[in-house]
PDB file of C-alpha atoms and ligand atoms in Angstrom:
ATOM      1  CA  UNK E  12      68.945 138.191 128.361  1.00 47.00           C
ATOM      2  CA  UNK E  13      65.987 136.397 127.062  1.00 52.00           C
ATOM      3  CA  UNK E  14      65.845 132.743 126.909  1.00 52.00           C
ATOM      4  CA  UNK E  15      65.413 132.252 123.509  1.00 56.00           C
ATOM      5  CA  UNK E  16      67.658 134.126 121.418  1.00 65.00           C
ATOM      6  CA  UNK E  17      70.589 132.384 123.588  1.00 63.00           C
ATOM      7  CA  UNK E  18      69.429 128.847 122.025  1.00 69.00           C
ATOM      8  CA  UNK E  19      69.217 130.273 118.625  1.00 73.00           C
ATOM      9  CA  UNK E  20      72.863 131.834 118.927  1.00 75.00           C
ATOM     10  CA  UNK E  21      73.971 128.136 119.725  1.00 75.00           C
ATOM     11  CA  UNK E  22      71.761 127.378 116.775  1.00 74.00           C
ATOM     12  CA  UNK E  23      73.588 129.519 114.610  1.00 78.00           C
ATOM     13  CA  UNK E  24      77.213 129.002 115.781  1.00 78.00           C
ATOM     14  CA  UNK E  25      76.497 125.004 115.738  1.00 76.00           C
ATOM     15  CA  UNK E  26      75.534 125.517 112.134  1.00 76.00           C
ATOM     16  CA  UNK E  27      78.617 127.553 111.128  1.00 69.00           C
ATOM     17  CA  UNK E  28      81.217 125.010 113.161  1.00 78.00           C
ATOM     18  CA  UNK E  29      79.244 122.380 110.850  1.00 78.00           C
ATOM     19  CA  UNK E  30      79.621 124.068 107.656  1.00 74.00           C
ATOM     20  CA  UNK E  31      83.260 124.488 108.279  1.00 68.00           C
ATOM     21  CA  UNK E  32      83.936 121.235 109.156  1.00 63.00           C
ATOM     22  CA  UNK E  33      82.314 119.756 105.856  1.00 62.00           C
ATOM     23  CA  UNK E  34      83.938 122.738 103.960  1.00 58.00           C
ATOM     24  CA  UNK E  35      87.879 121.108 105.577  1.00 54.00           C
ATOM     25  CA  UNK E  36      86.447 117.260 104.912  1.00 52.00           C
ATOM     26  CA  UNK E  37      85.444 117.931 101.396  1.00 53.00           C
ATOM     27  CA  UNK E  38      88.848 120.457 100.444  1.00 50.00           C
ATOM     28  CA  UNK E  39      91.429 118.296 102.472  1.00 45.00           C
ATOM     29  CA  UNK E  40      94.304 116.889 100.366  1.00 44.00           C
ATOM     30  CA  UNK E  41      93.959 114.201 102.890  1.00 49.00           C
ATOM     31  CA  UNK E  42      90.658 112.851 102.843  1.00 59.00           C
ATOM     32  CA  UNK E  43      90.455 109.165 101.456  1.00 79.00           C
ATOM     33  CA  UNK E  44      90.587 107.995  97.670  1.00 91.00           C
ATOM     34  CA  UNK E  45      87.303 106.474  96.805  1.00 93.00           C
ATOM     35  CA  UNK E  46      87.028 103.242  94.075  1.00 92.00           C
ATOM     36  CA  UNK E  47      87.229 105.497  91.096  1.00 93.00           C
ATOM     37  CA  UNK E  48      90.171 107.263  92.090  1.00 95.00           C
ATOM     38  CA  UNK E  49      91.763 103.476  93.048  1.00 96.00           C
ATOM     39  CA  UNK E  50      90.912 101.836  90.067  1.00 96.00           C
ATOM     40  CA  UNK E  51      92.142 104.695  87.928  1.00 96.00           C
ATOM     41  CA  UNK E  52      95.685 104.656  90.364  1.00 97.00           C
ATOM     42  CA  UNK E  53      95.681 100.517  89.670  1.00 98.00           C
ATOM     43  CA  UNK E  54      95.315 101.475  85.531  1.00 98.00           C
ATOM     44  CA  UNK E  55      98.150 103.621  85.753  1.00 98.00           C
ATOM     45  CA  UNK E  56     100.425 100.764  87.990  1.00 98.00           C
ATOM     46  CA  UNK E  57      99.817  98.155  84.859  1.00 98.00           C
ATOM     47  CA  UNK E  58     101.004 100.370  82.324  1.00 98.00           C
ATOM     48  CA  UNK E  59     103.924 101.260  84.611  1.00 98.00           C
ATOM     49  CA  UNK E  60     104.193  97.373  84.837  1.00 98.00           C
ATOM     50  CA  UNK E  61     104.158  97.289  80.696  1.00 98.00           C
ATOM     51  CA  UNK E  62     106.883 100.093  80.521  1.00 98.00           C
ATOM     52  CA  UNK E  63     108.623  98.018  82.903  1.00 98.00           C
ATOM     53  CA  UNK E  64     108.923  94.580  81.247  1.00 98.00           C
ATOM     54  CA  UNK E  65     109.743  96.439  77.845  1.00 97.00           C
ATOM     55  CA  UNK E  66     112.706  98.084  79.861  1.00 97.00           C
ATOM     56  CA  UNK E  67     114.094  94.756  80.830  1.00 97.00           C
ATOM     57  CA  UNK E  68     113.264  92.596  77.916  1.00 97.00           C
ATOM     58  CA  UNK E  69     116.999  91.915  77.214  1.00 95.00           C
ATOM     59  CA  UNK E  70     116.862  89.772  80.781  1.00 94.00           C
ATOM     60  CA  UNK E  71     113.175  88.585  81.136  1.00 94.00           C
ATOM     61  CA  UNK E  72     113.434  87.048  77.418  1.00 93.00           C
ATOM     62  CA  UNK E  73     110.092  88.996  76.406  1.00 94.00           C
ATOM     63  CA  UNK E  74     108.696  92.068  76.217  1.00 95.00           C
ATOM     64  CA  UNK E  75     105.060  91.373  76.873  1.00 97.00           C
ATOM     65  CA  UNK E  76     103.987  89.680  80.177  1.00 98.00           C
ATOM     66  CA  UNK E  77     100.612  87.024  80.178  1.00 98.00           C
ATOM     67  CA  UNK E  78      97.464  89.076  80.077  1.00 98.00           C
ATOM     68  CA  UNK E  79      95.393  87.190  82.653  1.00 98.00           C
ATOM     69  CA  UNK E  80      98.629  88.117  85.158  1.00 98.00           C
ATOM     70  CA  UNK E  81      98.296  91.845  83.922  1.00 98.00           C
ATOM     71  CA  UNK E  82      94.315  91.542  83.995  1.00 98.00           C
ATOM     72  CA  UNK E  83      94.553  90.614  87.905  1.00 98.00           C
ATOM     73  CA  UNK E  84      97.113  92.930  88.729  1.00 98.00           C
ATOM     74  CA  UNK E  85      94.616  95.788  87.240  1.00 98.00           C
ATOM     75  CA  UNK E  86      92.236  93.738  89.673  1.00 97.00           C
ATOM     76  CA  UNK E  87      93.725  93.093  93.220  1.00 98.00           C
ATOM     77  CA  UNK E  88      92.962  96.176  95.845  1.00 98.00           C
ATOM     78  CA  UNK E  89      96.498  96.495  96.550  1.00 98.00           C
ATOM     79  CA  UNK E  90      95.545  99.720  99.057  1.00 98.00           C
ATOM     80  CA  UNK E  91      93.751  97.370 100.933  1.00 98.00           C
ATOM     81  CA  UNK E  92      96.860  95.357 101.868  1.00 98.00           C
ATOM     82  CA  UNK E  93      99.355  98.172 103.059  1.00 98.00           C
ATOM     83  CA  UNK E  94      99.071 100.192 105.970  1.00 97.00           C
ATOM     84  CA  UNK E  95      96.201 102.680 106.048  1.00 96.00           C
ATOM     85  CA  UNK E  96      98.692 106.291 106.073  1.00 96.00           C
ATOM     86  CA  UNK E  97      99.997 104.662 102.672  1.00 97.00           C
ATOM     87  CA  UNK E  98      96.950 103.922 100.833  1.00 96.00           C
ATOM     88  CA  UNK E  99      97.706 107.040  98.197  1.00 95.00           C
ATOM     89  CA  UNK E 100     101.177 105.124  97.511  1.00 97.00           C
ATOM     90  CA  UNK E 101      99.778 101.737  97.004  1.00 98.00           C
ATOM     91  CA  UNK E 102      99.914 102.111  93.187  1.00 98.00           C
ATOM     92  CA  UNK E 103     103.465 103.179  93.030  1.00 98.00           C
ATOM     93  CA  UNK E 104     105.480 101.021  91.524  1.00 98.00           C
ATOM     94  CA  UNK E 105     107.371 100.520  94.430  1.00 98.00           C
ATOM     95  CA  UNK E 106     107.777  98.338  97.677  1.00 97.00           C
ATOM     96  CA  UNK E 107     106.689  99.903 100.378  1.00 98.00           C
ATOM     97  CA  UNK E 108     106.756  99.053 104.230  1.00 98.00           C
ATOM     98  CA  UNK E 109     104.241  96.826 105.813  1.00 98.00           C
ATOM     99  CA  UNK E 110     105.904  96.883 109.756  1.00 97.00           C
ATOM    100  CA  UNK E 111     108.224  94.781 111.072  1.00 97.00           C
ATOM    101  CA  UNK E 112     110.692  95.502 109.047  1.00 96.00           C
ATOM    102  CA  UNK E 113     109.299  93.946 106.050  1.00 97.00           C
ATOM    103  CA  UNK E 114     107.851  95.342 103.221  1.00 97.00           C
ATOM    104  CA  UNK E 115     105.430  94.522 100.371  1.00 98.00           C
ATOM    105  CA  UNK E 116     107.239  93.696  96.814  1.00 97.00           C
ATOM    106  CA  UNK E 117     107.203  96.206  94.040  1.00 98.00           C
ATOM    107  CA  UNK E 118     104.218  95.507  91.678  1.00 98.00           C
ATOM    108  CA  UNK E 119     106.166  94.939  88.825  1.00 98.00           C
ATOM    109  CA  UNK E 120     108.250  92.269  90.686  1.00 98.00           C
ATOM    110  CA  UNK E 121     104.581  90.676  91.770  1.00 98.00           C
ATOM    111  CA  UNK E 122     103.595  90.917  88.016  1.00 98.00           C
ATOM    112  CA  UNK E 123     106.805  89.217  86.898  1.00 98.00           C
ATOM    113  CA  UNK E 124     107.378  86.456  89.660  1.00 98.00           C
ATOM    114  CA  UNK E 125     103.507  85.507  88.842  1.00 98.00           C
ATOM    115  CA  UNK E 126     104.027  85.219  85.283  1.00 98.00           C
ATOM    116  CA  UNK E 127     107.201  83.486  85.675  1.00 98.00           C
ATOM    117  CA  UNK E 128     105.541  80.546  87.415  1.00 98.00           C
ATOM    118  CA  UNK E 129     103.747  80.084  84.207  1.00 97.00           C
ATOM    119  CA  UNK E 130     100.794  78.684  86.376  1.00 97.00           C
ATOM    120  CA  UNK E 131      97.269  77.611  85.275  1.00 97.00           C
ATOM    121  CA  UNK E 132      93.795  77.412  86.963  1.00 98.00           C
ATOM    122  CA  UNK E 133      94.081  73.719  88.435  1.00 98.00           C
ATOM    123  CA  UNK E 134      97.668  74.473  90.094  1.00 98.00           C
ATOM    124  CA  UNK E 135      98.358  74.458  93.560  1.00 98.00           C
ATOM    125  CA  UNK E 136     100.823  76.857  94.770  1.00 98.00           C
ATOM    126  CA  UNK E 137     103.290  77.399  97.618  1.00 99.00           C
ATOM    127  CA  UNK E 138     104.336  80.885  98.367  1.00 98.00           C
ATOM    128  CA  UNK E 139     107.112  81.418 101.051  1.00 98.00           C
ATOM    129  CA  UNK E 140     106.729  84.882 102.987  1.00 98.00           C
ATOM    130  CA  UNK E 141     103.089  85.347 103.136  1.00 98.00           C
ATOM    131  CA  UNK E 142     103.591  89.431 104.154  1.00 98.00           C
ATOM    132  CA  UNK E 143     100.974  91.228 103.356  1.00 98.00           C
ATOM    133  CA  UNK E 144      99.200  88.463 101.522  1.00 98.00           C
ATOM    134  CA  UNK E 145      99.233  90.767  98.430  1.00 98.00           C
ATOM    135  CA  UNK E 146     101.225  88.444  96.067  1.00 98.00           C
ATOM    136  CA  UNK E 147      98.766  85.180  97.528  1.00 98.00           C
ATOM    137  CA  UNK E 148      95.828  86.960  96.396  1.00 98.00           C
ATOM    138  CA  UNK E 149      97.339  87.921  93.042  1.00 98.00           C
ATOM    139  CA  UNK E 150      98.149  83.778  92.648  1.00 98.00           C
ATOM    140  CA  UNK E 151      94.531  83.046  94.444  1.00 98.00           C
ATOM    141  CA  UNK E 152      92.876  84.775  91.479  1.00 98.00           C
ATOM    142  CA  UNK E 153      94.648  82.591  89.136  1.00 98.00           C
ATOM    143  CA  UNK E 154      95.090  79.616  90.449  1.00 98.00           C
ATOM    144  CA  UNK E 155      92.887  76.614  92.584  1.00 98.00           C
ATOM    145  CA  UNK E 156      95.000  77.110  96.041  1.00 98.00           C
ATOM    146  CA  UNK E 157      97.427  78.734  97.403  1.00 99.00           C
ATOM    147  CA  UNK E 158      99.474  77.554 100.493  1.00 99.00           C
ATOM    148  CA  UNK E 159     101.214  80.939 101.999  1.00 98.00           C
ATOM    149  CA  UNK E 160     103.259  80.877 105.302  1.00 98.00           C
ATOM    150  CA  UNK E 161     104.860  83.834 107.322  1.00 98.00           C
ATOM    151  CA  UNK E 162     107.414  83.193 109.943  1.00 98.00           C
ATOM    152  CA  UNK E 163     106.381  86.637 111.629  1.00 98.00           C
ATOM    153  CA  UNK E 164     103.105  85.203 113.609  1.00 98.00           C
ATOM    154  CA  UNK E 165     101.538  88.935 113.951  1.00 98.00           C
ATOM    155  CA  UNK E 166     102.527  89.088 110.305  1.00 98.00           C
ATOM    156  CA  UNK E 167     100.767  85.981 109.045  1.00 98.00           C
ATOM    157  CA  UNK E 168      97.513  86.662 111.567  1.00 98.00           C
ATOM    158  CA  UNK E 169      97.227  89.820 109.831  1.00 98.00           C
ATOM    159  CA  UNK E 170      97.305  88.401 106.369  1.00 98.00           C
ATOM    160  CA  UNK E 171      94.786  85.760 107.267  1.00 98.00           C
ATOM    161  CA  UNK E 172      92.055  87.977 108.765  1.00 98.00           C
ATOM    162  CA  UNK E 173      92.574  90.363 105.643  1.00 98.00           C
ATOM    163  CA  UNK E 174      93.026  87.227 102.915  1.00 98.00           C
ATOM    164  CA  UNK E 175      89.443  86.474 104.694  1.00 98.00           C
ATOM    165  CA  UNK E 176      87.766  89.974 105.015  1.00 98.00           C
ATOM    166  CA  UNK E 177      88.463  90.278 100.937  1.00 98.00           C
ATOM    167  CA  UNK E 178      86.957  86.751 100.285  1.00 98.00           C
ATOM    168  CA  UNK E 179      90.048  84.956  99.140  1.00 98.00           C
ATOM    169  CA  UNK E 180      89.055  81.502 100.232  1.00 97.00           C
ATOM    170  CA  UNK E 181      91.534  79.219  98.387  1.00 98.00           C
ATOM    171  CA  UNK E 182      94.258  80.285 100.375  1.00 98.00           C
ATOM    172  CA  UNK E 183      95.630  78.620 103.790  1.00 98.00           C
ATOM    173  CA  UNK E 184      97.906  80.803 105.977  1.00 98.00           C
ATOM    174  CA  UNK E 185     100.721  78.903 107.974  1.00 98.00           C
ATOM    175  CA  UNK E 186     102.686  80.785 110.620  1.00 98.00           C
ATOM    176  CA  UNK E 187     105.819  78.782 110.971  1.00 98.00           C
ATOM    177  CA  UNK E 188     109.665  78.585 108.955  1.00 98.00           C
ATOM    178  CA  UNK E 189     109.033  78.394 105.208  1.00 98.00           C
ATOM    179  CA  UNK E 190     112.569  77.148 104.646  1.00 98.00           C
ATOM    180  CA  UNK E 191     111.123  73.590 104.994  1.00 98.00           C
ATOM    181  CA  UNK E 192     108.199  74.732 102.840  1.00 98.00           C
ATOM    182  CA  UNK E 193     104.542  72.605 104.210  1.00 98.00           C
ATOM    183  CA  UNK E 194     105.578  68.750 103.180  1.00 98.00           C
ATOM    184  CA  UNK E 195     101.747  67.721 104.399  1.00 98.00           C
ATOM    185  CA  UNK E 196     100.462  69.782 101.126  1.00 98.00           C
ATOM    186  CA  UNK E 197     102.838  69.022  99.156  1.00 98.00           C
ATOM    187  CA  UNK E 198     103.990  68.311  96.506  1.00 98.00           C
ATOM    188  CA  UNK E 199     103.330  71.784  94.244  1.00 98.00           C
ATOM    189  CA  UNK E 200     102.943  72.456  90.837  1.00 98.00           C
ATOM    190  CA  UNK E 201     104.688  75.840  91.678  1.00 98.00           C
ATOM    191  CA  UNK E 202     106.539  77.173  94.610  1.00 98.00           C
ATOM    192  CA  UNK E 203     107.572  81.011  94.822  1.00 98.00           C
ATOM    193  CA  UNK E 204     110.347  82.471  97.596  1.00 98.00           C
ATOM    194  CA  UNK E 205     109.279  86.344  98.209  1.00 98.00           C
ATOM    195  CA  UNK E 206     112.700  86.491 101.355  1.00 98.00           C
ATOM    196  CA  UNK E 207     115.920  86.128  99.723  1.00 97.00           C
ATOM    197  CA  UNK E 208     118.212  83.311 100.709  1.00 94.00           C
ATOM    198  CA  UNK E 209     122.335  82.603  99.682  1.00 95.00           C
ATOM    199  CA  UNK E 210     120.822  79.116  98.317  1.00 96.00           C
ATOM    200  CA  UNK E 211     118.105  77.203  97.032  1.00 97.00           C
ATOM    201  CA  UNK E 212     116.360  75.239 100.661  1.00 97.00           C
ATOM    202  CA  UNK E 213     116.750  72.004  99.330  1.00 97.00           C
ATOM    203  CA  UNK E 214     113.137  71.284 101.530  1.00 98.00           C
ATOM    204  CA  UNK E 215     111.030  72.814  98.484  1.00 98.00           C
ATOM    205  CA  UNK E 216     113.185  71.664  95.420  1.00 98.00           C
ATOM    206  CA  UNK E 217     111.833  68.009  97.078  1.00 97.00           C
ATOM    207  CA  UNK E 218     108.243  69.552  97.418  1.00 98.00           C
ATOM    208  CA  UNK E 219     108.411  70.735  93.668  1.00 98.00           C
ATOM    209  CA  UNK E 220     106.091  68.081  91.076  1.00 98.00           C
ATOM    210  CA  UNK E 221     108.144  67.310  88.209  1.00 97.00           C
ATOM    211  CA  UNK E 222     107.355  69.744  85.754  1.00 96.00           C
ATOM    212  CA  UNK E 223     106.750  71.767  88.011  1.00 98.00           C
ATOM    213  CA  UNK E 224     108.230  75.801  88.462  1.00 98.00           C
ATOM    214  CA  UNK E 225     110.042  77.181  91.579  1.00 98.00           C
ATOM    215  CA  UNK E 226     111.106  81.221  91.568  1.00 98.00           C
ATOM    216  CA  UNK E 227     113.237  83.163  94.158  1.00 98.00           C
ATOM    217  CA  UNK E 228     115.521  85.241  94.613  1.00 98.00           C
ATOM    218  CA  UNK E 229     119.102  84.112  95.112  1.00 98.00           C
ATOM    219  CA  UNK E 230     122.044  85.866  96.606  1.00 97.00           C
ATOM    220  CA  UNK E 231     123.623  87.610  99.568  1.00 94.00           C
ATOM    221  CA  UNK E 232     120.348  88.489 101.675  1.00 89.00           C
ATOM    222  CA  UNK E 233     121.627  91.799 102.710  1.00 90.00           C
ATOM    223  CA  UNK E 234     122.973  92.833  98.701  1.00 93.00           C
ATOM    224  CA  UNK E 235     121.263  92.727  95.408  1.00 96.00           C
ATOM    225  CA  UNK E 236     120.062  89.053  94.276  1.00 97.00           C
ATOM    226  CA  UNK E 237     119.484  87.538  91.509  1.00 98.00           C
ATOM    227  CA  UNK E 238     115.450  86.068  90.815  1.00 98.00           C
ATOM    228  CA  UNK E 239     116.081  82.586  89.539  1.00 98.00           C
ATOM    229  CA  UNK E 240     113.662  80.369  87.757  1.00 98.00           C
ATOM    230  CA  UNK E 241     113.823  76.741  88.949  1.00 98.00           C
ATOM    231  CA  UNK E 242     112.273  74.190  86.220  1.00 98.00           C
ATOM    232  CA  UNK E 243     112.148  70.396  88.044  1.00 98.00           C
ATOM    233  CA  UNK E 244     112.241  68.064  84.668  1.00 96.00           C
ATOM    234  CA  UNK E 245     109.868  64.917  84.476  1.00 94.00           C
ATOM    235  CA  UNK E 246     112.449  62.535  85.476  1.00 92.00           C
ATOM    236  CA  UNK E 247     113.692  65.108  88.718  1.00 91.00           C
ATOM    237  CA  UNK E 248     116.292  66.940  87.313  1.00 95.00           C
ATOM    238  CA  UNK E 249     117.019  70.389  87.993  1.00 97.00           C
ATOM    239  CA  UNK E 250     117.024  73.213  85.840  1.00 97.00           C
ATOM    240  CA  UNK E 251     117.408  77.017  86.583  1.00 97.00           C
ATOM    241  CA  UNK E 252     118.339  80.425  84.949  1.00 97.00           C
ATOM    242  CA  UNK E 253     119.316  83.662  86.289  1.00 97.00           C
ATOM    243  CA  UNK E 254     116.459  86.213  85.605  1.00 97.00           C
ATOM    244  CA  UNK E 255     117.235  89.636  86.848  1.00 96.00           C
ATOM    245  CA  UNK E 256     118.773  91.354  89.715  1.00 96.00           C
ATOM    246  CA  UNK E 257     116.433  91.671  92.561  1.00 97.00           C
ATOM    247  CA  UNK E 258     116.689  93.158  96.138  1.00 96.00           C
ATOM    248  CA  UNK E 259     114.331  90.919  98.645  1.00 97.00           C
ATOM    249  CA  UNK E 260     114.407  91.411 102.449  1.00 96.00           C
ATOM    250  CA  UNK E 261     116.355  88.096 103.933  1.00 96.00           C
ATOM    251  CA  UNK E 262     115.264  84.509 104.296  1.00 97.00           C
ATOM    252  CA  UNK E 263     115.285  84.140 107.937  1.00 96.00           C
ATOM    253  CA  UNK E 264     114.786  80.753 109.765  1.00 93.00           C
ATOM    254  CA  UNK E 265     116.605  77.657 107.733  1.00 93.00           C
ATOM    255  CA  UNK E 266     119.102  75.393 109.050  1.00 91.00           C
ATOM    256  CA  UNK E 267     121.378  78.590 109.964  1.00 64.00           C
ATOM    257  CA  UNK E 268     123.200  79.709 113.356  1.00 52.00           C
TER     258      UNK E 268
HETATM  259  N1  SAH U1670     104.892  88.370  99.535  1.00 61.06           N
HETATM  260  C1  SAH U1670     104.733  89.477 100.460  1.00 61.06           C
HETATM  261  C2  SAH U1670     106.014  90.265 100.683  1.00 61.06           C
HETATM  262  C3  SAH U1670     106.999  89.481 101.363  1.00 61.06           C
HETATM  263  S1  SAH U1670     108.258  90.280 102.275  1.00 61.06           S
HETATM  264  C4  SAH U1670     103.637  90.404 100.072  1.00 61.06           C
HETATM  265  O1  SAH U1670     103.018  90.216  99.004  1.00 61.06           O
HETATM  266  O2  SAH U1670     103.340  91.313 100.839  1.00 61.06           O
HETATM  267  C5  SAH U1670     109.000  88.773 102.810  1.00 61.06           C
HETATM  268  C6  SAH U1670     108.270  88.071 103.918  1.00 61.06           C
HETATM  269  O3  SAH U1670     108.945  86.845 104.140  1.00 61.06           O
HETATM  270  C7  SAH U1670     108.305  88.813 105.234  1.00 61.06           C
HETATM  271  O4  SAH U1670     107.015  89.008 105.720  1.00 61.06           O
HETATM  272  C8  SAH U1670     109.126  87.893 106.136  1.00 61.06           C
HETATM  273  O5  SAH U1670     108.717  87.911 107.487  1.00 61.06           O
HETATM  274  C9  SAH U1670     108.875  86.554 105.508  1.00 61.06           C
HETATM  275  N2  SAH U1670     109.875  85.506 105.814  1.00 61.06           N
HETATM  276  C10 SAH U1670     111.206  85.635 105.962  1.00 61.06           C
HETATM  277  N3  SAH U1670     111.769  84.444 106.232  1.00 61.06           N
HETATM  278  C11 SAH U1670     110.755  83.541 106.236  1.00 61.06           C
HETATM  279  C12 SAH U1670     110.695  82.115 106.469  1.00 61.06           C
HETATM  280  N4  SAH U1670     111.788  81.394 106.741  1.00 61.06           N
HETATM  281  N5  SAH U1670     109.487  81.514 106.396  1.00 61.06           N
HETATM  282  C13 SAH U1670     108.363  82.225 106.132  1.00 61.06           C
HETATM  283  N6  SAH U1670     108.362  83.562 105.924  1.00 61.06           N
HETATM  284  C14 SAH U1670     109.546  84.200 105.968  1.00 61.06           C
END
């Protein structure tokens, strides 16, 4: 056999393998989203977050949430902040798992909590359960700083490097037990719980400015809770009202066995 026509078989059947390969790439229903397909999935996730307040008007007290909360929610590259086999589900309007056992809150929960805070663009923030860091950099868009800590260290690394990567730099990552909030920051004009405890830590009610906004969800960890919004009056008292039932992975950490 000649010498020649072998290399140009190779030729040939390195060619074909190549043309089948970007024929699979280019017709797999698995291949990645690209930013138009994202942006049009985030579009979709605000108006299920619109459908969603209107549902539950009776509770929330309104049936419109602030647009600057629903402007950054249509903003935020939620796929970037759950794990990479979800990214086509990031724009559900559901939780989904981010390892660990933990998982990342349901957008319309995000939008809501946010909005409840009632926060402008000079507040500083505490958020308890950092996560995935999704629900800091919703707060980091609208807000001078956010103070986020994770009691799960790999957690809270994670967050950090990806808080970084994506260029959020007014927010500070703590690892360490949230239950007695940071006092060196504090105080806050607005402190939000994302783990559900059986009470309100009495640590952040003290780190909360007067005037200042506190929400979280309240109730038996392992049940349905209720989100509660915590108003500190000027002189220190304590207000708060039952929102809507909620279901938030437990509080760990705290002054308990
Ligand atoms: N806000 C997150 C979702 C939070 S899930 C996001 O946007 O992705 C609740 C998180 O609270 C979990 O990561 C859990 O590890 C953390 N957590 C639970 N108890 C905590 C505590 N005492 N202090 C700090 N973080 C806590």
């Amino acid at each position: 056999m000649r010498k020649g026509s072998l290399a140009g078989r190779y030729v040939k059947d390195l060619l074909c393998l190549w043309a089948v390969f970007l024929f699979c790439v280019s017709w797999s229903p698995v291949r990645g989203l690209n930013r138009d397909d994202y942006l049009r999935l985030r579009k979709a996730m605000v108006q299920e977050i619109r459908a969603d307040v209107e549902r539950t008007r009776k509770w929330i007290g309104k049936g419109e949430l602030d647009s600057r909360v629903l402007e950054v929610m249509g903003t935020v590259p939620r796929h970037e902040f759950v794990p990479v086999r979800l990214r086509s589900s990031a724009y559900e309007n559901r939780p989904l798992p981010i390892g660990y056992g933990q998982t990342i809150s349901q957008p319309f929960i995000v939008a809501l909590m946010t909005d409840l805070l009632g926060v402008g663009p000079e507040a500083k923030v505490l958020e308890i359960g950092t996560g995935s860091g999704y629900q800091a950099a919703v707060l980091a868009e609208l807000v001078k700083s956010v103070y986020t800590m994770e009691i799960i260290p790999d957690l809270g690394k994670q967050a950090k490097l990806r808080l970084e990567r994506l260029g959020y730099n007014n927010v500070e990552v703590r690892i360490g037990d949230g239950y007695y909030g940071w006092p060196e920051e504090a105080p806050f004009d607005a402190i939000l719980v994302t783990a559900a405890a059986d009470h309100i830590p009495p640590p952040l009610i003290r780190q909360l400015k007067p005037r200042g906004r506190m929400v979280l969800p309240v109730g038996d960890p392992f049940a349905t809770q209720q989100l509660i919004l915590v108003e500190k009056g000027d002189d220190g008292e304590i207000r708060s009202r039952q929102i809507l039932p909620v279901r938030f992975v437990p509080l760990t950490g705290g002054p308990h066995p």
